[in-house]
Structures are given as C-alpha cells and as structure tokens.
mmCIF file of N, CA and C in Angstrom:
data_model
loop_
_atom_site.group_PDB
_atom_site.id
_atom_site.type_symbol
_atom_site.label_atom_id
_atom_site.label_comp_id
_atom_site.label_asym_id
_atom_site.label_seq_id
_atom_site.Cartn_x
_atom_site.Cartn_y
_atom_site.Cartn_z
ATOM 1 N N UNK A 1 108.379 -38.185 53.579
ATOM 2 C CA UNK A 1 108.094 -36.810 53.730
ATOM 3 C C UNK A 1 107.538 -36.629 55.154
ATOM 4 N N UNK A 2 107.967 -35.738 55.876
ATOM 5 C CA UNK A 2 107.534 -35.423 57.310
ATOM 6 C C UNK A 2 106.166 -34.786 57.233
ATOM 7 N N UNK A 3 105.294 -35.219 58.079
ATOM 8 C CA UNK A 3 103.895 -34.672 58.010
ATOM 9 C C UNK A 3 103.859 -33.213 58.485
ATOM 10 N N UNK A 4 104.849 -32.758 59.309
ATOM 11 C CA UNK A 4 104.892 -31.392 59.782
ATOM 12 C C UNK A 4 105.243 -30.401 58.677
ATOM 13 N N UNK A 5 106.009 -30.974 57.634
ATOM 14 C CA UNK A 5 106.398 -30.041 56.584
ATOM 15 C C UNK A 5 105.257 -29.970 55.490
ATOM 16 N N UNK A 6 104.354 -30.932 55.501
ATOM 17 C CA UNK A 6 103.301 -30.870 54.416
ATOM 18 C C UNK A 6 102.468 -29.625 54.332
ATOM 19 N N UNK A 7 102.025 -29.081 55.527
ATOM 20 C CA UNK A 7 101.239 -27.774 55.411
ATOM 21 C C UNK A 7 102.143 -26.669 54.730
ATOM 22 N N UNK A 8 103.358 -26.667 55.113
ATOM 23 C CA UNK A 8 104.315 -25.680 54.495
ATOM 24 C C UNK A 8 104.450 -25.873 52.993
ATOM 25 N N UNK A 9 104.561 -27.125 52.561
ATOM 26 C CA UNK A 9 104.632 -27.392 51.172
ATOM 27 C C UNK A 9 103.364 -27.040 50.442
ATOM 28 N N UNK A 10 102.293 -27.253 51.003
ATOM 29 C CA UNK A 10 100.979 -26.953 50.387
ATOM 30 C C UNK A 10 100.831 -25.415 50.341
ATOM 31 N N UNK A 11 101.274 -24.713 51.332
ATOM 32 C CA UNK A 11 101.153 -23.256 51.271
ATOM 33 C C UNK A 11 102.123 -22.650 50.248
ATOM 34 N N UNK A 12 103.313 -23.268 50.208
ATOM 35 C CA UNK A 12 104.225 -22.852 49.094
ATOM 36 C C UNK A 12 103.725 -23.122 47.721
ATOM 37 N N UNK A 13 103.063 -24.175 47.515
ATOM 38 C CA UNK A 13 102.374 -24.578 46.239
ATOM 39 C C UNK A 13 101.295 -23.581 45.861
ATOM 40 N N UNK A 14 100.484 -23.233 46.975
ATOM 41 C CA UNK A 14 99.518 -22.236 46.706
ATOM 42 C C UNK A 14 100.046 -20.902 46.421
ATOM 43 N N UNK A 15 101.171 -20.523 46.950
ATOM 44 C CA UNK A 15 101.883 -19.202 46.791
ATOM 45 C C UNK A 15 102.328 -19.213 45.312
ATOM 46 N N UNK A 16 102.852 -20.434 44.794
ATOM 47 C CA UNK A 16 103.316 -20.503 43.362
ATOM 48 C C UNK A 16 102.093 -20.377 42.396
ATOM 49 N N UNK A 17 100.915 -20.911 42.773
ATOM 50 C CA UNK A 17 99.706 -20.777 41.948
ATOM 51 C C UNK A 17 99.423 -19.363 41.923
ATOM 52 N N UNK A 18 99.372 -18.625 43.068
ATOM 53 C CA UNK A 18 99.113 -17.191 43.030
ATOM 54 C C UNK A 18 99.999 -16.420 42.116
ATOM 55 N N UNK A 19 101.293 -16.743 42.085
ATOM 56 C CA UNK A 19 102.222 -16.109 41.131
ATOM 57 C C UNK A 19 101.928 -16.382 39.731
ATOM 58 N N UNK A 20 101.438 -17.631 39.451
ATOM 59 C CA UNK A 20 101.076 -18.009 38.134
ATOM 60 C C UNK A 20 99.802 -17.334 37.660
ATOM 61 N N UNK A 21 98.911 -17.020 38.602
ATOM 62 C CA UNK A 21 97.724 -16.272 38.272
ATOM 63 C C UNK A 21 98.021 -14.858 37.892
ATOM 64 N N UNK A 22 98.964 -14.255 38.649
ATOM 65 C CA UNK A 22 99.457 -12.943 38.222
ATOM 66 C C UNK A 22 100.128 -12.932 36.890
ATOM 67 N N UNK A 23 100.816 -13.924 36.577
ATOM 68 C CA UNK A 23 101.482 -14.089 35.272
ATOM 69 C C UNK A 23 100.466 -14.246 34.188
ATOM 70 N N UNK A 24 99.409 -14.974 34.490
ATOM 71 C CA UNK A 24 98.313 -15.214 33.531
ATOM 72 C C UNK A 24 97.575 -13.858 33.206
ATOM 73 N N UNK A 25 97.361 -13.073 34.215
ATOM 74 C CA UNK A 25 96.680 -11.811 34.076
ATOM 75 C C UNK A 25 97.590 -10.869 33.235
ATOM 76 N N UNK A 26 98.862 -10.904 33.568
ATOM 77 C CA UNK A 26 99.868 -10.103 32.847
ATOM 78 C C UNK A 26 99.873 -10.369 31.313
ATOM 79 N N UNK A 27 99.831 -11.738 31.018
ATOM 80 C CA UNK A 27 99.745 -12.209 29.577
ATOM 81 C C UNK A 27 98.510 -11.752 28.861
ATOM 82 N N UNK A 28 97.426 -11.792 29.632
ATOM 83 C CA UNK A 28 96.125 -11.338 29.056
ATOM 84 C C UNK A 28 96.186 -9.861 28.835
ATOM 85 N N UNK A 29 96.733 -9.143 29.722
ATOM 86 C CA UNK A 29 96.884 -7.635 29.517
ATOM 87 C C UNK A 29 97.777 -7.263 28.408
ATOM 88 N N UNK A 30 98.891 -7.988 28.265
ATOM 89 C CA UNK A 30 99.842 -7.795 27.144
ATOM 90 C C UNK A 30 99.122 -8.073 25.782
ATOM 91 N N UNK A 31 98.333 -9.113 25.749
ATOM 92 C CA UNK A 31 97.589 -9.410 24.475
ATOM 93 C C UNK A 31 96.592 -8.310 24.129
ATOM 94 N N UNK A 32 95.866 -7.848 25.170
ATOM 95 C CA UNK A 32 94.950 -6.760 24.957
ATOM 96 C C UNK A 32 95.601 -5.446 24.512
ATOM 97 N N UNK A 33 96.726 -5.252 25.187
ATOM 98 C CA UNK A 33 97.448 -4.038 24.840
ATOM 99 C C UNK A 33 97.972 -4.035 23.347
ATOM 100 N N UNK A 34 98.428 -5.216 23.008
ATOM 101 C CA UNK A 34 98.825 -5.308 21.504
ATOM 102 C C UNK A 34 97.666 -5.208 20.608
ATOM 103 N N UNK A 35 96.488 -5.663 20.937
ATOM 104 C CA UNK A 35 95.388 -5.541 20.122
ATOM 105 C C UNK A 35 94.795 -4.075 20.035
ATOM 106 N N UNK A 36 95.059 -3.304 21.059
ATOM 107 C CA UNK A 36 94.685 -2.014 21.108
ATOM 108 C C UNK A 36 95.478 -1.067 20.194
ATOM 109 N N UNK A 37 96.627 -1.513 19.807
ATOM 110 C CA UNK A 37 97.552 -0.724 18.896
ATOM 111 C C UNK A 37 96.884 -0.633 17.520
ATOM 112 N N UNK A 38 97.299 0.518 16.848
ATOM 113 C CA UNK A 38 96.841 0.769 15.477
ATOM 114 C C UNK A 38 97.264 -0.384 14.520
ATOM 115 N N UNK A 39 98.586 -0.801 14.717
ATOM 116 C CA UNK A 39 99.074 -1.845 13.882
ATOM 117 C C UNK A 39 99.544 -2.977 14.843
ATOM 118 N N UNK A 40 98.537 -3.761 15.173
ATOM 119 C CA UNK A 40 98.796 -4.860 16.110
ATOM 120 C C UNK A 40 99.511 -5.970 15.445
ATOM 121 N N UNK A 41 100.483 -6.547 16.091
ATOM 122 C CA UNK A 41 101.258 -7.729 15.546
ATOM 123 C C UNK A 41 100.508 -8.980 16.003
ATOM 124 N N UNK A 42 99.858 -9.570 15.098
ATOM 125 C CA UNK A 42 99.124 -10.806 15.438
ATOM 126 C C UNK A 42 99.928 -11.935 16.053
ATOM 127 N N UNK A 43 101.222 -11.966 15.657
ATOM 128 C CA UNK A 43 102.169 -12.956 16.161
ATOM 129 C C UNK A 43 102.326 -12.683 17.667
ATOM 130 N N UNK A 44 102.446 -11.373 18.031
ATOM 131 C CA UNK A 44 102.568 -11.135 19.521
ATOM 132 C C UNK A 44 101.200 -11.457 20.209
ATOM 133 N N UNK A 45 100.124 -11.142 19.621
ATOM 134 C CA UNK A 45 98.839 -11.377 20.343
ATOM 135 C C UNK A 45 98.745 -12.907 20.458
ATOM 136 N N UNK A 46 99.012 -13.701 19.476
ATOM 137 C CA UNK A 46 99.001 -15.103 19.613
ATOM 138 C C UNK A 46 99.953 -15.690 20.630
ATOM 139 N N UNK A 47 101.065 -15.137 20.692
ATOM 140 C CA UNK A 47 102.082 -15.542 21.631
ATOM 141 C C UNK A 47 101.538 -15.255 23.120
ATOM 142 N N UNK A 48 101.061 -14.045 23.376
ATOM 143 C CA UNK A 48 100.590 -13.715 24.626
ATOM 144 C C UNK A 48 99.369 -14.572 25.039
ATOM 145 N N UNK A 49 98.487 -14.775 24.048
ATOM 146 C CA UNK A 49 97.310 -15.576 24.244
ATOM 147 C C UNK A 49 97.699 -17.015 24.541
ATOM 148 N N UNK A 50 98.639 -17.532 23.826
ATOM 149 C CA UNK A 50 99.108 -18.939 24.095
ATOM 150 C C UNK A 50 99.606 -19.139 25.507
ATOM 151 N N UNK A 51 100.463 -18.145 25.846
ATOM 152 C CA UNK A 51 101.024 -18.097 27.258
ATOM 153 C C UNK A 51 99.943 -18.025 28.291
ATOM 154 N N UNK A 52 98.908 -17.165 27.988
ATOM 155 C CA UNK A 52 97.832 -17.005 28.838
ATOM 156 C C UNK A 52 97.101 -18.312 29.072
ATOM 157 N N UNK A 53 96.764 -19.068 27.994
ATOM 158 C CA UNK A 53 96.061 -20.332 27.988
ATOM 159 C C UNK A 53 96.794 -21.420 28.752
ATOM 160 N N UNK A 54 98.134 -21.519 28.386
ATOM 161 C CA UNK A 54 98.918 -22.527 29.119
ATOM 162 C C UNK A 54 98.958 -22.306 30.541
ATOM 163 N N UNK A 55 99.224 -21.088 30.959
ATOM 164 C CA UNK A 55 99.233 -20.811 32.347
ATOM 165 C C UNK A 55 97.974 -21.101 33.034
ATOM 166 N N UNK A 56 96.885 -20.634 32.353
ATOM 167 C CA UNK A 56 95.480 -20.855 32.915
ATOM 168 C C UNK A 56 95.227 -22.341 33.099
ATOM 169 N N UNK A 57 95.598 -23.216 32.160
ATOM 170 C CA UNK A 57 95.424 -24.585 32.259
ATOM 171 C C UNK A 57 96.210 -25.167 33.466
ATOM 172 N N UNK A 58 97.462 -24.662 33.580
ATOM 173 C CA UNK A 58 98.252 -25.171 34.808
ATOM 174 C C UNK A 58 97.670 -24.748 36.057
ATOM 175 N N UNK A 59 97.200 -23.501 36.200
ATOM 176 C CA UNK A 59 96.559 -22.988 37.429
ATOM 177 C C UNK A 59 95.337 -23.842 37.761
ATOM 178 N N UNK A 60 94.539 -24.041 36.721
ATOM 179 C CA UNK A 60 93.357 -24.805 36.916
ATOM 180 C C UNK A 60 93.671 -26.273 37.491
ATOM 181 N N UNK A 61 94.633 -26.849 36.908
ATOM 182 C CA UNK A 61 95.060 -28.262 37.397
ATOM 183 C C UNK A 61 95.693 -28.205 38.866
ATOM 184 N N UNK A 62 96.448 -27.199 39.088
ATOM 185 C CA UNK A 62 96.894 -27.149 40.549
ATOM 186 C C UNK A 62 95.788 -26.860 41.499
ATOM 187 N N UNK A 63 94.889 -25.904 41.151
ATOM 188 C CA UNK A 63 93.775 -25.564 42.033
ATOM 189 C C UNK A 63 92.816 -26.759 42.283
ATOM 190 N N UNK A 64 92.706 -27.586 41.160
ATOM 191 C CA UNK A 64 91.897 -28.829 41.307
ATOM 192 C C UNK A 64 92.476 -29.743 42.311
ATOM 193 N N UNK A 65 93.874 -29.943 42.226
ATOM 194 C CA UNK A 65 94.532 -30.859 43.200
ATOM 195 C C UNK A 65 94.270 -30.314 44.658
ATOM 196 N N UNK A 66 94.342 -29.067 44.805
ATOM 197 C CA UNK A 66 94.142 -28.531 46.209
ATOM 198 C C UNK A 66 92.654 -28.713 46.651
ATOM 199 N N UNK A 67 91.770 -28.551 45.755
ATOM 200 C CA UNK A 67 90.382 -28.717 46.072
ATOM 201 C C UNK A 67 90.057 -30.153 46.347
ATOM 202 N N UNK A 68 90.540 -31.030 45.604
ATOM 203 C CA UNK A 68 90.436 -32.457 45.930
ATOM 204 C C UNK A 68 90.966 -32.850 47.272
ATOM 205 N N UNK A 69 92.132 -32.360 47.569
ATOM 206 C CA UNK A 69 92.777 -32.549 48.861
ATOM 207 C C UNK A 69 91.798 -31.986 49.962
ATOM 208 N N UNK A 70 91.334 -30.831 49.879
ATOM 209 C CA UNK A 70 90.483 -30.201 50.879
ATOM 210 C C UNK A 70 89.206 -30.957 50.957
ATOM 211 N N UNK A 71 88.715 -31.420 49.879
ATOM 212 C CA UNK A 71 87.471 -32.286 49.899
ATOM 213 C C UNK A 71 87.627 -33.604 50.707
ATOM 214 N N UNK A 72 88.851 -34.228 50.466
ATOM 215 C CA UNK A 72 89.225 -35.422 51.162
ATOM 216 C C UNK A 72 89.368 -35.132 52.709
ATOM 217 N N UNK A 73 89.948 -34.039 53.092
ATOM 218 C CA UNK A 73 90.241 -33.704 54.431
ATOM 219 C C UNK A 73 88.770 -33.469 55.048
ATOM 220 N N UNK A 74 87.929 -32.630 54.455
ATOM 221 C CA UNK A 74 86.680 -32.276 55.067
ATOM 222 C C UNK A 74 85.698 -33.433 55.246
ATOM 223 N N UNK A 75 85.865 -34.474 54.462
ATOM 224 C CA UNK A 75 84.916 -35.642 54.624
ATOM 225 C C UNK A 75 85.390 -36.612 55.752
ATOM 226 N N UNK A 76 86.587 -36.367 56.264
ATOM 227 C CA UNK A 76 87.103 -37.256 57.358
ATOM 228 C C UNK A 76 87.836 -38.519 56.764
ATOM 229 N N UNK A 77 88.044 -38.621 55.566
ATOM 230 C CA UNK A 77 88.685 -39.760 54.990
ATOM 231 C C UNK A 77 90.132 -39.722 55.487
ATOM 232 N N UNK A 78 90.741 -40.813 55.698
ATOM 233 C CA UNK A 78 92.129 -40.865 56.190
ATOM 234 C C UNK A 78 93.104 -40.322 55.058
ATOM 235 N N UNK A 79 94.031 -39.484 55.442
ATOM 236 C CA UNK A 79 95.007 -38.972 54.515
ATOM 237 C C UNK A 79 96.218 -38.640 55.301
ATOM 238 N N UNK A 80 97.362 -38.373 54.692
ATOM 239 C CA UNK A 80 98.563 -38.119 55.393
ATOM 240 C C UNK A 80 98.616 -36.748 55.978
ATOM 241 N N UNK A 81 99.093 -36.630 57.150
ATOM 242 C CA UNK A 81 99.301 -35.348 57.782
ATOM 243 C C UNK A 81 98.209 -34.624 58.486
ATOM 244 N N UNK A 82 97.022 -35.330 58.597
ATOM 245 C CA UNK A 82 95.862 -34.727 59.233
ATOM 246 C C UNK A 82 95.301 -35.520 60.346
ATOM 247 N N UNK A 83 94.881 -34.902 61.360
ATOM 248 C CA UNK A 83 94.245 -35.602 62.522
ATOM 249 C C UNK A 83 92.746 -35.236 62.556
ATOM 250 N N UNK A 84 92.262 -34.606 61.501
ATOM 251 C CA UNK A 84 90.825 -34.183 61.475
ATOM 252 C C UNK A 84 89.880 -35.306 61.785
ATOM 253 N N UNK A 85 90.023 -36.466 61.042
ATOM 254 C CA UNK A 85 89.130 -37.595 61.302
ATOM 255 C C UNK A 85 89.173 -38.079 62.704
ATOM 256 N N UNK A 86 90.368 -38.237 63.312
ATOM 257 C CA UNK A 86 90.410 -38.683 64.682
ATOM 258 C C UNK A 86 89.890 -37.716 65.604
ATOM 259 N N UNK A 87 90.073 -36.473 65.286
ATOM 260 C CA UNK A 87 89.584 -35.432 66.249
ATOM 261 C C UNK A 87 88.095 -35.424 66.223
ATOM 262 N N UNK A 88 87.515 -35.554 65.077
ATOM 263 C CA UNK A 88 86.016 -35.566 64.941
ATOM 264 C C UNK A 88 85.468 -36.870 65.602
ATOM 265 N N UNK A 89 86.102 -37.918 65.507
ATOM 266 C CA UNK A 89 85.617 -39.231 66.183
ATOM 267 C C UNK A 89 85.766 -39.000 67.679
ATOM 268 N N UNK A 90 86.805 -38.413 68.158
ATOM 269 C CA UNK A 90 86.956 -38.115 69.510
ATOM 270 C C UNK A 90 85.887 -37.237 70.078
ATOM 271 N N UNK A 91 85.611 -36.124 69.384
ATOM 272 C CA UNK A 91 84.589 -35.155 69.901
ATOM 273 C C UNK A 91 83.202 -35.820 69.878
ATOM 274 N N UNK A 92 82.871 -36.673 68.877
ATOM 275 C CA UNK A 92 81.669 -37.360 68.872
ATOM 276 C C UNK A 92 81.475 -38.317 69.943
ATOM 277 N N UNK A 93 82.603 -39.043 70.258
ATOM 278 C CA UNK A 93 82.579 -39.997 71.476
ATOM 279 C C UNK A 93 82.425 -39.278 72.718
ATOM 280 N N UNK A 94 83.074 -38.101 72.952
ATOM 281 C CA UNK A 94 82.897 -37.423 74.141
ATOM 282 C C UNK A 94 81.487 -36.809 74.308
ATOM 283 N N UNK A 95 80.935 -36.440 73.156
ATOM 284 C CA UNK A 95 79.500 -35.978 73.204
ATOM 285 C C UNK A 95 78.541 -37.044 73.660
ATOM 286 N N UNK A 96 78.791 -38.279 73.047
ATOM 287 C CA UNK A 96 77.955 -39.450 73.441
ATOM 288 C C UNK A 96 78.177 -39.845 74.898
ATOM 289 N N UNK A 97 79.412 -39.705 75.345
ATOM 290 C CA UNK A 97 79.640 -40.140 76.796
ATOM 291 C C UNK A 97 78.905 -39.072 77.700
ATOM 292 N N UNK A 98 78.992 -37.787 77.486
ATOM 293 C CA UNK A 98 78.340 -36.790 78.253
ATOM 294 C C UNK A 98 76.807 -37.016 78.186
ATOM 295 N N UNK A 99 76.251 -37.336 77.070
ATOM 296 C CA UNK A 99 74.841 -37.616 76.922
ATOM 297 C C UNK A 99 74.445 -38.845 77.724
ATOM 298 N N UNK A 100 75.271 -39.847 77.689
ATOM 299 C CA UNK A 100 74.999 -41.060 78.523
ATOM 300 C C UNK A 100 75.082 -40.753 79.938
ATOM 301 N N UNK A 101 75.978 -39.980 80.427
ATOM 302 C CA UNK A 101 76.128 -39.620 81.820
ATOM 303 C C UNK A 101 74.886 -38.929 82.168
ATOM 304 N N UNK A 102 74.435 -37.922 81.421
ATOM 305 C CA UNK A 102 73.241 -37.140 81.783
ATOM 306 C C UNK A 102 72.024 -38.035 81.932
ATOM 307 N N UNK A 103 71.921 -38.957 80.941
ATOM 308 C CA UNK A 103 70.718 -39.924 81.003
ATOM 309 C C UNK A 103 70.758 -40.800 82.272
ATOM 310 N N UNK A 104 71.985 -41.236 82.532
ATOM 311 C CA UNK A 104 72.175 -42.110 83.713
ATOM 312 C C UNK A 104 71.793 -41.341 84.994
ATOM 313 N N UNK A 105 72.292 -40.064 85.057
ATOM 314 C CA UNK A 105 71.960 -39.253 86.248
ATOM 315 C C UNK A 105 70.430 -39.017 86.292
ATOM 316 N N UNK A 106 69.727 -38.838 85.209
ATOM 317 C CA UNK A 106 68.340 -38.679 85.205
ATOM 318 C C UNK A 106 67.687 -39.918 85.708
ATOM 319 N N UNK A 107 68.057 -41.121 85.332
ATOM 320 C CA UNK A 107 67.576 -42.341 85.741
ATOM 321 C C UNK A 107 67.809 -42.566 87.198
ATOM 322 N N UNK A 108 69.005 -42.207 87.691
ATOM 323 C CA UNK A 108 69.351 -42.277 89.088
ATOM 324 C C UNK A 108 68.385 -41.360 89.932
ATOM 325 N N UNK A 109 68.196 -40.201 89.478
ATOM 326 C CA UNK A 109 67.201 -39.239 90.216
ATOM 327 C C UNK A 109 65.793 -39.780 90.197
ATOM 328 N N UNK A 110 65.312 -40.398 89.120
ATOM 329 C CA UNK A 110 64.019 -40.993 89.015
ATOM 330 C C UNK A 110 63.879 -42.140 89.987
ATOM 331 N N UNK A 111 64.912 -42.995 90.028
ATOM 332 C CA UNK A 111 64.884 -44.135 90.958
ATOM 333 C C UNK A 111 64.824 -43.680 92.352
ATOM 334 N N UNK A 112 65.742 -42.648 92.664
ATOM 335 C CA UNK A 112 65.721 -42.136 94.042
ATOM 336 C C UNK A 112 64.355 -41.494 94.467
ATOM 337 N N UNK A 113 63.738 -40.808 93.602
ATOM 338 C CA UNK A 113 62.455 -40.253 93.847
ATOM 339 C C UNK A 113 61.406 -41.316 94.022
ATOM 340 N N UNK A 114 61.445 -42.401 93.198
ATOM 341 C CA UNK A 114 60.545 -43.507 93.366
ATOM 342 C C UNK A 114 60.679 -44.313 94.753
ATOM 343 N N UNK A 115 62.041 -44.464 95.070
ATOM 344 C CA UNK A 115 62.298 -45.071 96.406
ATOM 345 C C UNK A 115 61.814 -44.219 97.548
ATOM 346 N N UNK A 116 62.059 -42.938 97.458
ATOM 347 C CA UNK A 116 61.662 -41.984 98.443
ATOM 348 C C UNK A 116 60.112 -41.896 98.606
ATOM 349 N N UNK A 117 59.452 -41.967 97.529
ATOM 350 C CA UNK A 117 57.911 -41.979 97.629
ATOM 351 C C UNK A 117 57.419 -43.292 98.192
ATOM 352 N N UNK A 118 58.039 -44.360 97.888
ATOM 353 C CA UNK A 118 57.595 -45.630 98.360
ATOM 354 C C UNK A 118 57.934 -45.896 99.903
ATOM 355 N N UNK A 119 58.965 -45.228 100.344
ATOM 356 C CA UNK A 119 59.406 -45.364 101.747
ATOM 357 C C UNK A 119 58.482 -44.483 102.534
ATOM 358 N N UNK A 120 58.057 -43.400 102.177
ATOM 359 C CA UNK A 120 57.276 -42.357 103.076
ATOM 360 C C UNK A 120 55.964 -42.963 103.336
ATOM 361 N N UNK A 121 55.220 -43.546 102.403
ATOM 362 C CA UNK A 121 53.845 -44.016 102.837
ATOM 363 C C UNK A 121 53.977 -45.294 103.728
ATOM 364 N N UNK A 122 55.015 -46.100 103.603
ATOM 365 C CA UNK A 122 55.323 -47.248 104.459
ATOM 366 C C UNK A 122 55.532 -46.715 105.891
ATOM 367 N N UNK A 123 56.388 -45.733 106.010
ATOM 368 C CA UNK A 123 56.591 -45.191 107.455
ATOM 369 C C UNK A 123 55.450 -44.414 108.052
ATOM 370 N N UNK A 124 54.598 -43.864 107.196
ATOM 371 C CA UNK A 124 53.335 -43.181 107.647
ATOM 372 C C UNK A 124 52.413 -44.187 108.189
ATOM 373 N N UNK A 125 52.410 -45.431 107.571
ATOM 374 C CA UNK A 125 51.441 -46.424 108.035
ATOM 375 C C UNK A 125 51.841 -47.074 109.273
ATOM 376 N N UNK A 126 53.180 -47.196 109.582
ATOM 377 C CA UNK A 126 53.665 -47.767 110.814
ATOM 378 C C UNK A 126 53.510 -46.785 111.995
ATOM 379 N N UNK A 127 53.356 -45.521 111.751
ATOM 380 C CA UNK A 127 53.262 -44.539 112.870
ATOM 381 C C UNK A 127 51.832 -43.922 112.849
ATOM 382 N N UNK A 128 50.804 -44.596 113.193
ATOM 383 C CA UNK A 128 49.460 -43.917 113.149
ATOM 384 C C UNK A 128 49.244 -43.027 114.396
#
C-alpha cells in the first residue's frame, strides 16, 4: 500500500463512518416513529432498533480504530505513512542547536570582555 494513498483511504473510511452515523440516526427515528403510532408494530420497532444497535456498534468500532491511530501518531511512535516523529525530532534538534549557538556566543562575548579588561590595565601601567 502506498503511503501517499493512506490519508485518502483514512478520509474515505471516515466518510463511510459518517454515512453509517446518518443511517443509525435514521433507524432510531424510524423506531421512534413506529412507537408514536396508535397501533405500533413491535416487530418493526424491534427491527429498527436492532439495525440501530448493529450500526452503532460498527460505528463505535471504526471510530475506536481511528482514535487509536491518532493516539499513535500524536505520541510520535513510528507508524506507516507519517513523518511526524522525524519532524518532531528534527525541530527539537534545531532548537538545541540554536540554544547551543547562543550559549557559545555568550561565552565568546564574556571571554572577549575579560580579555579586553585584562589588556587595558596592563597597557595603562606601561604608559605612566
């Protein structure tokens, strides 16, 4: 499976879940509509309720899969099709590098000031 097609597949799967949620709501509505009738058919109510529960269980399972995937991605664990972990490590390394450069520049400036202050008194003593 190509890693570039994975996001599209995930989006398609989420689109299917959205359609199943709509179907689930429709089944619940049909069950309630049947119950609101004067002579409700319990067979129809049970059928719609059963469809609702089956669809709801499937939606829950699919959403759990997507949540688990997103949890894995957000913690930086390696997985197929994502460069998140590598990008995070790169940004952290760049930040450390910049911090190190700043600290080295501070030390260089401190050294130069110390050298400059030690040279001035010596030259002042030589020229009375």
